[in-house]
Coordinates of C-alpha atoms and ligand atoms in Angstrom, one line a residue:
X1 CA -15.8 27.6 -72.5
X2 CA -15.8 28.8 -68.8
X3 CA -14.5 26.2 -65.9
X4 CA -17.5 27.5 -63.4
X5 CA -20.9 26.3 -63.7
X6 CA -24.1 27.1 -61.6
X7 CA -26.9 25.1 -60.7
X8 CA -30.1 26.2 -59.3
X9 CA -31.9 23.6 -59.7
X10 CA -32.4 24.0 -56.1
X11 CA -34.2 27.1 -56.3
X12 CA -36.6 26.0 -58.1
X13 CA -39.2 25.2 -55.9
X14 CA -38.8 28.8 -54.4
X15 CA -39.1 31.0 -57.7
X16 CA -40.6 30.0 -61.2
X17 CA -38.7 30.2 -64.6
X18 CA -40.8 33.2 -65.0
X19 CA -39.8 35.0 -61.9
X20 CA -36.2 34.7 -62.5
X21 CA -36.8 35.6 -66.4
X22 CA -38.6 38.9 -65.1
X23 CA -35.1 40.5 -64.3
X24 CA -33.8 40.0 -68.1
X25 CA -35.0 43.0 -69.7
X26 CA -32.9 45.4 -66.7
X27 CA -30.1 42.6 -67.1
X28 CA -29.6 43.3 -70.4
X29 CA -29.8 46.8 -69.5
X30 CA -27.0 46.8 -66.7
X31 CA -25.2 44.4 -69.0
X32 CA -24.9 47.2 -71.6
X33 CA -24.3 50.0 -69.2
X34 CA -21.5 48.2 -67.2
X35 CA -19.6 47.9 -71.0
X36 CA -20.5 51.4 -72.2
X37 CA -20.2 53.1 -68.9
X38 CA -23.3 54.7 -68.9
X39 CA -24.6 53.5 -65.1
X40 CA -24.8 54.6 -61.7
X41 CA -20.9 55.5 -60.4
X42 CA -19.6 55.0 -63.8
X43 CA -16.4 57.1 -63.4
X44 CA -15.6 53.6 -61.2
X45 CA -15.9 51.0 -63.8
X46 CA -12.2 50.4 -64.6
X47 CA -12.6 47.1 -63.6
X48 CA -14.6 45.8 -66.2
X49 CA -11.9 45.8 -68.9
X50 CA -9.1 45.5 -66.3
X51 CA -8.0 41.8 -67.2
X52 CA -7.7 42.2 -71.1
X53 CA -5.9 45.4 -70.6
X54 CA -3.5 44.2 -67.9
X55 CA -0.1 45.5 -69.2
X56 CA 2.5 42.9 -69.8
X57 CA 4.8 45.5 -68.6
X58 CA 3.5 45.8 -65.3
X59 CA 2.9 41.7 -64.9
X60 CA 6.5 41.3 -65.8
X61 CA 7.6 44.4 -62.9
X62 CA 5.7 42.6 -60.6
X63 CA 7.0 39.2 -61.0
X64 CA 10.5 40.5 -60.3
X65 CA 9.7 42.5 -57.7
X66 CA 8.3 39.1 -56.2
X67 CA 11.4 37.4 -56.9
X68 CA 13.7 39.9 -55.3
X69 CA 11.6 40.2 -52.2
X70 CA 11.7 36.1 -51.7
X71 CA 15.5 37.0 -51.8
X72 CA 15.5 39.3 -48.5
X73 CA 12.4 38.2 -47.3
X74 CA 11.2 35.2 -45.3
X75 CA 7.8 37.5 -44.3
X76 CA 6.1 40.0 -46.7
X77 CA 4.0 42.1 -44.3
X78 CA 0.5 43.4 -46.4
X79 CA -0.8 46.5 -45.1
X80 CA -4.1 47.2 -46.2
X81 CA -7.6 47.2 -45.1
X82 CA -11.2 46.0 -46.7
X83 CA -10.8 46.4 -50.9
X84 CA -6.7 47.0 -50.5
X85 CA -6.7 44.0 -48.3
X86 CA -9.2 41.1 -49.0
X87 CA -8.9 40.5 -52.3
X88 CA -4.6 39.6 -51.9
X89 CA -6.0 37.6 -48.5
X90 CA -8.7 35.6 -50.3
X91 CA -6.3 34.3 -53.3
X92 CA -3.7 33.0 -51.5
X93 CA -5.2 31.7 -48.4
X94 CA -7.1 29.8 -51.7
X95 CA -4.0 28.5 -53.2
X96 CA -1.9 28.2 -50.3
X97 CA -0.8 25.2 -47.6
X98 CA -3.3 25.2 -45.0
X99 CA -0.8 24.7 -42.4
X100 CA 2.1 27.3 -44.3
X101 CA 2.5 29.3 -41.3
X102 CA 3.8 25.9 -40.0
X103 CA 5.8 24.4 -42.9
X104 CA 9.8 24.7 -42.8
X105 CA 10.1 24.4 -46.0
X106 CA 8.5 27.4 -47.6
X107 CA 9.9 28.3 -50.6
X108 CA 8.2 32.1 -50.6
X109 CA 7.6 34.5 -48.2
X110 CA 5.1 33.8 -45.5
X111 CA 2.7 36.6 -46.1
X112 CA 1.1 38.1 -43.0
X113 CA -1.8 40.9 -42.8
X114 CA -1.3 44.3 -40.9
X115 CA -3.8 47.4 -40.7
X116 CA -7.1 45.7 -41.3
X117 CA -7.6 46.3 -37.4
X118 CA -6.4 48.7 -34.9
X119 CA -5.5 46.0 -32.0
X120 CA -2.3 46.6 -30.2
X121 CA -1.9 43.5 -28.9
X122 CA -1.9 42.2 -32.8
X123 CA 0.4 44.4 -33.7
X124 CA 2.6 43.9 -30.8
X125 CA 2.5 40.3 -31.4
X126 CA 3.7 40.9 -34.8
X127 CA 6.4 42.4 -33.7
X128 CA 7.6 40.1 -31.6
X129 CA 8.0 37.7 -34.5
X130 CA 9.4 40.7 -37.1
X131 CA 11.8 41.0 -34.7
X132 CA 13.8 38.1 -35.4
X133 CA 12.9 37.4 -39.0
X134 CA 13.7 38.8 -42.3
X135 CA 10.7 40.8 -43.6
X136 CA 9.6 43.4 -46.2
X137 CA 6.4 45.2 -46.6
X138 CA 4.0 46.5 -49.0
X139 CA 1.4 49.4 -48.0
X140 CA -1.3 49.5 -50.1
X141 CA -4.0 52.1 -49.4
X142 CA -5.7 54.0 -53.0
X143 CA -7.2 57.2 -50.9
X144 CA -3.7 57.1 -48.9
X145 CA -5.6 58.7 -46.0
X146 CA -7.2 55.4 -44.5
X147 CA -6.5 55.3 -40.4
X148 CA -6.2 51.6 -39.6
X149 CA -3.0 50.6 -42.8
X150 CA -2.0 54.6 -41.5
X151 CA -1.0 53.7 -38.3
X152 CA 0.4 50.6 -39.0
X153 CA 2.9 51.5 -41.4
X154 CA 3.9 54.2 -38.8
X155 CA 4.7 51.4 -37.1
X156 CA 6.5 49.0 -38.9
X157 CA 8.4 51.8 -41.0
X158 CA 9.6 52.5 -37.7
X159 CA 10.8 49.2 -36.8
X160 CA 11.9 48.5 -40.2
X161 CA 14.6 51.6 -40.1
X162 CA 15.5 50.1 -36.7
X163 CA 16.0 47.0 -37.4
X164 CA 17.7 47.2 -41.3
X165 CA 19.0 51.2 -41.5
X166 CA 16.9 54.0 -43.5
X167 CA 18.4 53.4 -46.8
X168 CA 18.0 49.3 -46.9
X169 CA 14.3 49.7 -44.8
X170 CA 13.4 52.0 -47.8
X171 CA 14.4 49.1 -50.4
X172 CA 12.0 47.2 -48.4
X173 CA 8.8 49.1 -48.9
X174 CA 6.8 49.3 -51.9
X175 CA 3.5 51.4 -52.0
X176 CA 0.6 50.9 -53.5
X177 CA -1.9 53.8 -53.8
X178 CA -3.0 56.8 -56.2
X179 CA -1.3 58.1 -58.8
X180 CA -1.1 61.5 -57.5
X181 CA -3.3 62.1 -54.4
X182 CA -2.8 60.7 -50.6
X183 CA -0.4 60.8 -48.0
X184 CA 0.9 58.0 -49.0
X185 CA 1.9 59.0 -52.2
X186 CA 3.5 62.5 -50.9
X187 CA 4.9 60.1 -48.3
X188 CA 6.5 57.7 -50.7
X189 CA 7.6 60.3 -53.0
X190 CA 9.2 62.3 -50.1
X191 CA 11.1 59.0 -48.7
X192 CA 11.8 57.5 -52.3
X193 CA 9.4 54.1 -52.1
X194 CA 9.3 52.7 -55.0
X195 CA 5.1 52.6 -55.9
X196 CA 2.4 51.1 -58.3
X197 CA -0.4 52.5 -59.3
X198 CA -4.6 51.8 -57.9
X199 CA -6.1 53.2 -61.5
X200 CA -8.2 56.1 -60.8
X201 CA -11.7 54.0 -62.2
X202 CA -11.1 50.7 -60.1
X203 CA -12.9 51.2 -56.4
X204 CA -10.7 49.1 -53.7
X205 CA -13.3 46.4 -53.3
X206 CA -12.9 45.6 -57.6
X207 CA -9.5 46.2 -57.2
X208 CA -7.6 42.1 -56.8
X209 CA -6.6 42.4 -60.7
X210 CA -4.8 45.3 -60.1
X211 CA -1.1 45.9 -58.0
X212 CA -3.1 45.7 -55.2
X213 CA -3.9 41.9 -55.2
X214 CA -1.1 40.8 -57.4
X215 CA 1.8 42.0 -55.7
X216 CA 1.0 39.9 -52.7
X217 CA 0.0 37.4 -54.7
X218 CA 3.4 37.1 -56.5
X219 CA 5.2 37.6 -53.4
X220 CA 3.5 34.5 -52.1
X221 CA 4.4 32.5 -54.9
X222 CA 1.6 32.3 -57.1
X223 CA 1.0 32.2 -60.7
X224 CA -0.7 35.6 -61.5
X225 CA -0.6 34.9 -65.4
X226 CA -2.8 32.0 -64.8
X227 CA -5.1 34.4 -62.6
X228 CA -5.2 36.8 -65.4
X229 CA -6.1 34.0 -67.7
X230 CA -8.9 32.8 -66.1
X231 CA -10.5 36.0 -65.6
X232 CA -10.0 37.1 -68.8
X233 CA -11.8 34.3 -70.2
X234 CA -14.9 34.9 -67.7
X235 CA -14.4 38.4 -69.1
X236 CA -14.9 37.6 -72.6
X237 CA -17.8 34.9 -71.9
X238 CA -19.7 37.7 -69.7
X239 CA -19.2 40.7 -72.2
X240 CA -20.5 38.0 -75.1
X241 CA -23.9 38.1 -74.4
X242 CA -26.4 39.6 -71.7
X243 CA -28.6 36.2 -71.6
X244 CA -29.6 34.8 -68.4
X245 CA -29.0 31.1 -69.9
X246 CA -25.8 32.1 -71.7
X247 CA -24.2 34.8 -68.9
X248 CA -23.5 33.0 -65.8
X249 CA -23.2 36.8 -63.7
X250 CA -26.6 37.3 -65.0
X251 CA -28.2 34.4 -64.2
X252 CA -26.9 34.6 -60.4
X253 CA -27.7 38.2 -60.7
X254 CA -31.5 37.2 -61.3
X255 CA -31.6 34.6 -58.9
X256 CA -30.6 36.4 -55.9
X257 CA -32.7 39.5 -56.9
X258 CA -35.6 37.1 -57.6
X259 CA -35.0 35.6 -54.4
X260 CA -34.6 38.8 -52.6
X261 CA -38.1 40.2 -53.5
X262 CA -39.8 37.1 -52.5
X263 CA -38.4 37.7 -49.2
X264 CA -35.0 35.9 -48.8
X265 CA -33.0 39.1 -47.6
X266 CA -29.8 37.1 -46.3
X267 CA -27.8 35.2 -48.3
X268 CA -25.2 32.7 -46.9
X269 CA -21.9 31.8 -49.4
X270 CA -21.3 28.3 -47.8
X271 CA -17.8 26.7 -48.6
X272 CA -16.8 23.1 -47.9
X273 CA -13.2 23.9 -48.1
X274 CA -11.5 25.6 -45.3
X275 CA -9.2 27.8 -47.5
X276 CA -12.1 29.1 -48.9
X277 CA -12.7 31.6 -46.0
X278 CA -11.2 34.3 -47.2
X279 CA -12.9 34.1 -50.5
X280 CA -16.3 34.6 -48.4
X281 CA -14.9 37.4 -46.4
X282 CA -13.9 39.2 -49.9
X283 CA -17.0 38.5 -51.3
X284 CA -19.1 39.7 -48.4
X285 CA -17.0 42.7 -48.9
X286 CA -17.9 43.0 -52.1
X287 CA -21.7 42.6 -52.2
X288 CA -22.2 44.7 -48.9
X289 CA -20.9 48.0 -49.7
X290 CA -22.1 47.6 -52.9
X291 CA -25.5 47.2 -52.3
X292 CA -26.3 47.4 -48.8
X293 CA -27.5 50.9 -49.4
X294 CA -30.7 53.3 -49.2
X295 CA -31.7 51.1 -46.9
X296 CA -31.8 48.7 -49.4
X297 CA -29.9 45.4 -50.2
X298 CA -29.1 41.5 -49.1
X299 CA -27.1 41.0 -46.4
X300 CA -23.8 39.0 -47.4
X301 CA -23.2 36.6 -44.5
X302 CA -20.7 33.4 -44.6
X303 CA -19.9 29.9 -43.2
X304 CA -17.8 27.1 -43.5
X305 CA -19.4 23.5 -43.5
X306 CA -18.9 20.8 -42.1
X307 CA -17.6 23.2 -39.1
X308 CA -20.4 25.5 -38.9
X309 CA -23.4 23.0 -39.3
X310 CA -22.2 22.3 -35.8
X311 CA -23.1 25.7 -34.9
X312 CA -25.0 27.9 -37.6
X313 CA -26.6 24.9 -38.8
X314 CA -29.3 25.0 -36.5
X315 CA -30.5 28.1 -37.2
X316 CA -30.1 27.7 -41.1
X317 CA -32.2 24.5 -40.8
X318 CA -34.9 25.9 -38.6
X319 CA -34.8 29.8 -38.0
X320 CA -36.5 32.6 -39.3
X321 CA -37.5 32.1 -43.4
X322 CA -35.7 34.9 -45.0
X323 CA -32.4 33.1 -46.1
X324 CA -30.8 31.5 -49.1
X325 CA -27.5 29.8 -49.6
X326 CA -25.0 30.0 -52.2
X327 CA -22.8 26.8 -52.2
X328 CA -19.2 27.3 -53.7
X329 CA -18.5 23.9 -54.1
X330 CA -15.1 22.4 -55.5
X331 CA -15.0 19.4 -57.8
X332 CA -12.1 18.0 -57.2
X333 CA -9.3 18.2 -54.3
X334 CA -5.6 18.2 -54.7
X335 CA -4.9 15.1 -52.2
X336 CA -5.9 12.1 -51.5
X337 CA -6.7 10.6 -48.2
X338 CA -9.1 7.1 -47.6
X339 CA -10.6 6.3 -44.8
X340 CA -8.6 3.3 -43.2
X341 CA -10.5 0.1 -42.4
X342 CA -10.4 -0.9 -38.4
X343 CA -10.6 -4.3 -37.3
X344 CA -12.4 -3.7 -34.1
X345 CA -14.6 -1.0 -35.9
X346 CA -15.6 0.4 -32.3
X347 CA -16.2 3.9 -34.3
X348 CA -18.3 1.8 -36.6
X349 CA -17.3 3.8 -39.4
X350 CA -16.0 1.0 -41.4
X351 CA -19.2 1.2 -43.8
X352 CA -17.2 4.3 -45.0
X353 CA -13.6 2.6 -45.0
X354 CA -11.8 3.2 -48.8
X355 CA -13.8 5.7 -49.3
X356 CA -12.1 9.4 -49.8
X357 CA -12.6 12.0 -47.4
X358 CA -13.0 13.9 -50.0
X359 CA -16.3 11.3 -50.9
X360 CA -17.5 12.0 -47.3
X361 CA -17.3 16.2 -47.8
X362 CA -19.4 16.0 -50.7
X363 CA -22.0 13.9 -49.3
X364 CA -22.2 16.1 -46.5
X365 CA -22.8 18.8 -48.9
X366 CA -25.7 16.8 -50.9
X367 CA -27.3 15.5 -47.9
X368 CA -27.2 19.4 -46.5
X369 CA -28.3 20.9 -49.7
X370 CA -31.5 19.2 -49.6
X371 CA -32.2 19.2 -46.3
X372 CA -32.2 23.2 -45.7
X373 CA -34.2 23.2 -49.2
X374 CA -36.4 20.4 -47.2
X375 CA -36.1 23.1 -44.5
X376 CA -37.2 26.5 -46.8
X377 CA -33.7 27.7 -47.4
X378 CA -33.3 28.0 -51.2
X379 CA -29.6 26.8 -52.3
X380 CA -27.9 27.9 -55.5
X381 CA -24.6 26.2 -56.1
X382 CA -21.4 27.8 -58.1
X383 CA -18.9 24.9 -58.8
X384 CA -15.5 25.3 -59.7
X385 CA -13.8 22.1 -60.8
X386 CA -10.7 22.7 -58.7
X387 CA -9.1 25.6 -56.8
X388 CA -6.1 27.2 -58.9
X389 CA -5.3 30.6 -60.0
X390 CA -6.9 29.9 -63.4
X391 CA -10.5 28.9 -61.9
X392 CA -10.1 31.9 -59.0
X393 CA -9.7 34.4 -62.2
X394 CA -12.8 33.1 -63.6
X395 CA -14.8 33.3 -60.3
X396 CA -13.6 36.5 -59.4
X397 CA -14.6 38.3 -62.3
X398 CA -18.3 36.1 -62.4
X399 CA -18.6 38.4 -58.6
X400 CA -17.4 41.5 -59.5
X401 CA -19.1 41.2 -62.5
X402 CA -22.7 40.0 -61.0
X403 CA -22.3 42.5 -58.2
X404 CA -21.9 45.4 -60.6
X405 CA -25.5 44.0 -62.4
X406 CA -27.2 43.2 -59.3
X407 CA -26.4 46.8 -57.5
X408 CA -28.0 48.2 -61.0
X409 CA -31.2 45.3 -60.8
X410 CA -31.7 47.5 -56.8
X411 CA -31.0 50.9 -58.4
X412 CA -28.4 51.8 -56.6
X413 CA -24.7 52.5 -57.1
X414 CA -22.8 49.7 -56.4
X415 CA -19.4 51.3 -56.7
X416 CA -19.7 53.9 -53.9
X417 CA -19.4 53.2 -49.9
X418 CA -21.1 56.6 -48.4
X419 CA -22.2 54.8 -45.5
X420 CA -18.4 53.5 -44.2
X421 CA -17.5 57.8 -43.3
X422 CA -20.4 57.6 -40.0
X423 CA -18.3 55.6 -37.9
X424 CA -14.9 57.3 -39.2
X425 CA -16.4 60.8 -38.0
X426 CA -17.0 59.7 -34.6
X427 CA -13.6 58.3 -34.5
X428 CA -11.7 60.7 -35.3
X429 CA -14.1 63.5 -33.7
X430 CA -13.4 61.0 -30.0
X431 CA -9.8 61.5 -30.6
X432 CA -9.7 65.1 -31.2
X433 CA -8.9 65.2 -35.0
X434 CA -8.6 68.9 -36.1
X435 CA -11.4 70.3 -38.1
X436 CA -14.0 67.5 -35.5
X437 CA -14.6 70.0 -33.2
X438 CA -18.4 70.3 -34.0
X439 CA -18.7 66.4 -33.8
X440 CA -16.8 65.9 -30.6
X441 CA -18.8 68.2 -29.0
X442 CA -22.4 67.1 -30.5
X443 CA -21.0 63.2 -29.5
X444 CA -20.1 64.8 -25.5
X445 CA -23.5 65.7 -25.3
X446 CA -25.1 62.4 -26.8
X447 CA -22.8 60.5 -23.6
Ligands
PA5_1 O1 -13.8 48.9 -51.4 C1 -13.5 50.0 -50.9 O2 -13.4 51.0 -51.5 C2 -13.0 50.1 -49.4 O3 -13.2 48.9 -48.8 C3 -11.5 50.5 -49.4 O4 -10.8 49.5 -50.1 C4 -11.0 50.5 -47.9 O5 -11.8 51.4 -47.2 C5 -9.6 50.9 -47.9 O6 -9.4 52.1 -48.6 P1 -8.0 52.7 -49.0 O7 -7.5 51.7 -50.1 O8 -8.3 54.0 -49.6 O9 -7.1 52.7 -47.8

């Protein structure tokens, strides 16, 4: 038994039972290959047995490693960018307080998010505030060559020494990146950093089961047995069988694919629940290197609703025809909140007093469902009964694994990101890189 469910019944009047059984013969096929290893970029399918092979070993590492960081720490700084970065974000923004960075009584770390951009006045703001609080750091980066997490552990290494002394700034710092290869392994060997491992076969963007999500994760103060858990059982319910009315990650799989070649080339991951965000940005991640390629591939965008339909909703209910939605709804919330009765009623929203909020949200998303599918926008809808680490385990591996099938249904390799170097080359050709000489000068005479 799996917690997440999908329902597209809203699709149906967009793509036949026919249409979406089309794509079960090559679902059974990427099904097979994504077990055997026997697919496009298969020397980077580590993931796919990642939760049933965790190591106890390493869980257990991690967990003290969390508890002696809460001890020193009252900010964990995560230094990391796109797959060594998202996948931490996404989880605990999930899980956590949506007001933490406000609370006073935080019993963890308050985790904040370095290198994932290359602003100065973020980075000086940050130090403002490390400045006069306890912190600690991870740097997690598997090539160990990436500029933006580069540059900002050059920074806060820095200020870290500074502030707490070589020796006790070093006690401070755990790495996370390859085994062997990198700067920051040379780096972290050189200084004595205490490291995990990114396994050789998991790409960043597949990489949240690994050290690189669950170290932060811990740190903030979340259960990552129970994140395990719940992936593991999506693992074993996907791996049982390839059906589209059995395998949930193949039935989205066909859907969006189905709805893809009938023109629906945008797809929307809607979320009713602010602390959802980051598990849209993660998951736009996700599906857009892996298959926006050979000029292939739907485009992963996101939005939060109610906010957004006071915005993006226009367009969604009356733009151009080539989008679908994909609704993460949540069952049930954590809180309760009515709406009070008023006397004087001058809002007149007393035809909605004792109801839940909560009652409210999900109207909004019924009464928005059906009119963009009024409107032409197809709407699938992934449900999760409530937002814990157990149900996030489960729906992360449902992504990763329906990513990996869908990137095979488009024939192409969904575990390699050629297309991410273009904009690196410039940059570092622009700021005189050795070895970018050609470049700099080609780009001088394209000004
Ligand atoms: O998914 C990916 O492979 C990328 O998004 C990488 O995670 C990202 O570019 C950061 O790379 P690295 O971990 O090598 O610093």
């Amino acid at each position: 038994m799996i917690h997440l469910s999908i329902d597209y019944s809203k699709v149906k009047q967009f793509i036949s039972e026919d249409e979406i059984n089309s794509f079960q013969k090559d679902l059974t096929k990427g099904h097979q290959q994504l077990i055997d290893k026997t697919g496009k970029g298969n020397d980077f399918v580590g993931w796919v047995n990642l939760p049933s092979e965790i190591d106890e070993e390493l869980i257990a590492g991690i967990q003290a490693n969390a508890k002696a960081i809460k001890d020193i720490a009252d900010i964990y700084v995560v230094i990391g960018i796109g797959g060594s970065y998202l996948g931490a974000r996404a989880i605990i923004e999930a899980l956590n307080h949506n007001f933490a960075a406000l609370k006073d009584d935080n019993k963890y770390p308050f985790i904040v998010y370095a290198g994932q951009n290359i602003s100065e006045d973020y980075m000086a703001e940050l130090l403002d505030i490390l400045d006069k609080k306890d912190y600690a750091l991870t740097v997690i980066s598997k090539s160990g060559t990436t500029t933006e997490p580069a540059v900002a552990f050059r920074i806060l290494k820095n200020h870290l020494e500074q502030k707490y002394g070589k020796e006790n700034a070093c006690k401070r710092i755990i790495a996370v990146t390859d085994k062997e290869k990198g700067a920051l392994k040379k780096l972290s060997n050189d200084e004595g950093y205490q490291t995990y491992v990114v396994p050789d076969d998991v790409g960043g963007r597949y990489s949240v089961l690994t050290p690189v999500g669950l170290l932060p994760i811990a740190v903030a103060g979340f259960d990552i047995r129970k994140l395990i858990e719940g992936a593991v059982n999506m693992q074993k319910h996907i791996m049982n069988s390839s059906y589209i009315n059995e395998n949930p990650a193949c039935l989205y799989a066909a859907l969006r694919n189905a709805l893809y070649v009938k023109g629906k080339t945008i797809e929307i991951m809607v979320n009713y629940q602010p602390n959802l965000l980051y598990i849209t940005e993660w998951w736009k991640q996700l599906y857009g290197e892996s298959e926006g390629k050979e000029h292939k591939g739907i485009f992963p965008a996101g939005v939060s609703f109610t906010t957004d339909l006071h915005s993006m909703g226009q367009y969604i209910q009356d733009g151009l025809r080539n989008i679908f939605e994909t609704v993460l709804s949540v069952d049930k919330p954590h809180r309760n909140i009515e709406v009070p009765y008023d006397k004087e009623d001058l809002d007149g929203l007393n035809f909605i007093a004792g109801k839940r909020i909560h009652e409210v949200n999900k109207m909004a998303e019924l009464g928005t469902m059906i009119a963009h599918v009024d409107g032409g926008v197809p709407n699938i809808k992934i449900t999760l009964p409530e937002i814990n680490e157990y149900n996030l385990g489960e729906l992360i591996y449902f992504y990763e694994f329906a990513c990996g099938l869908s990137g095979y249904l488009l024939d192409v390799n969904p575990f390699d990101q050629p297309g991410v170097e273009a904009y690196k080359r410039n940059m570092f050709a622009l700021l005189g890189k050795p070895g970018f000489e050609k470049e700099t000068e080609a780009i001088k005479k394209s000004l």
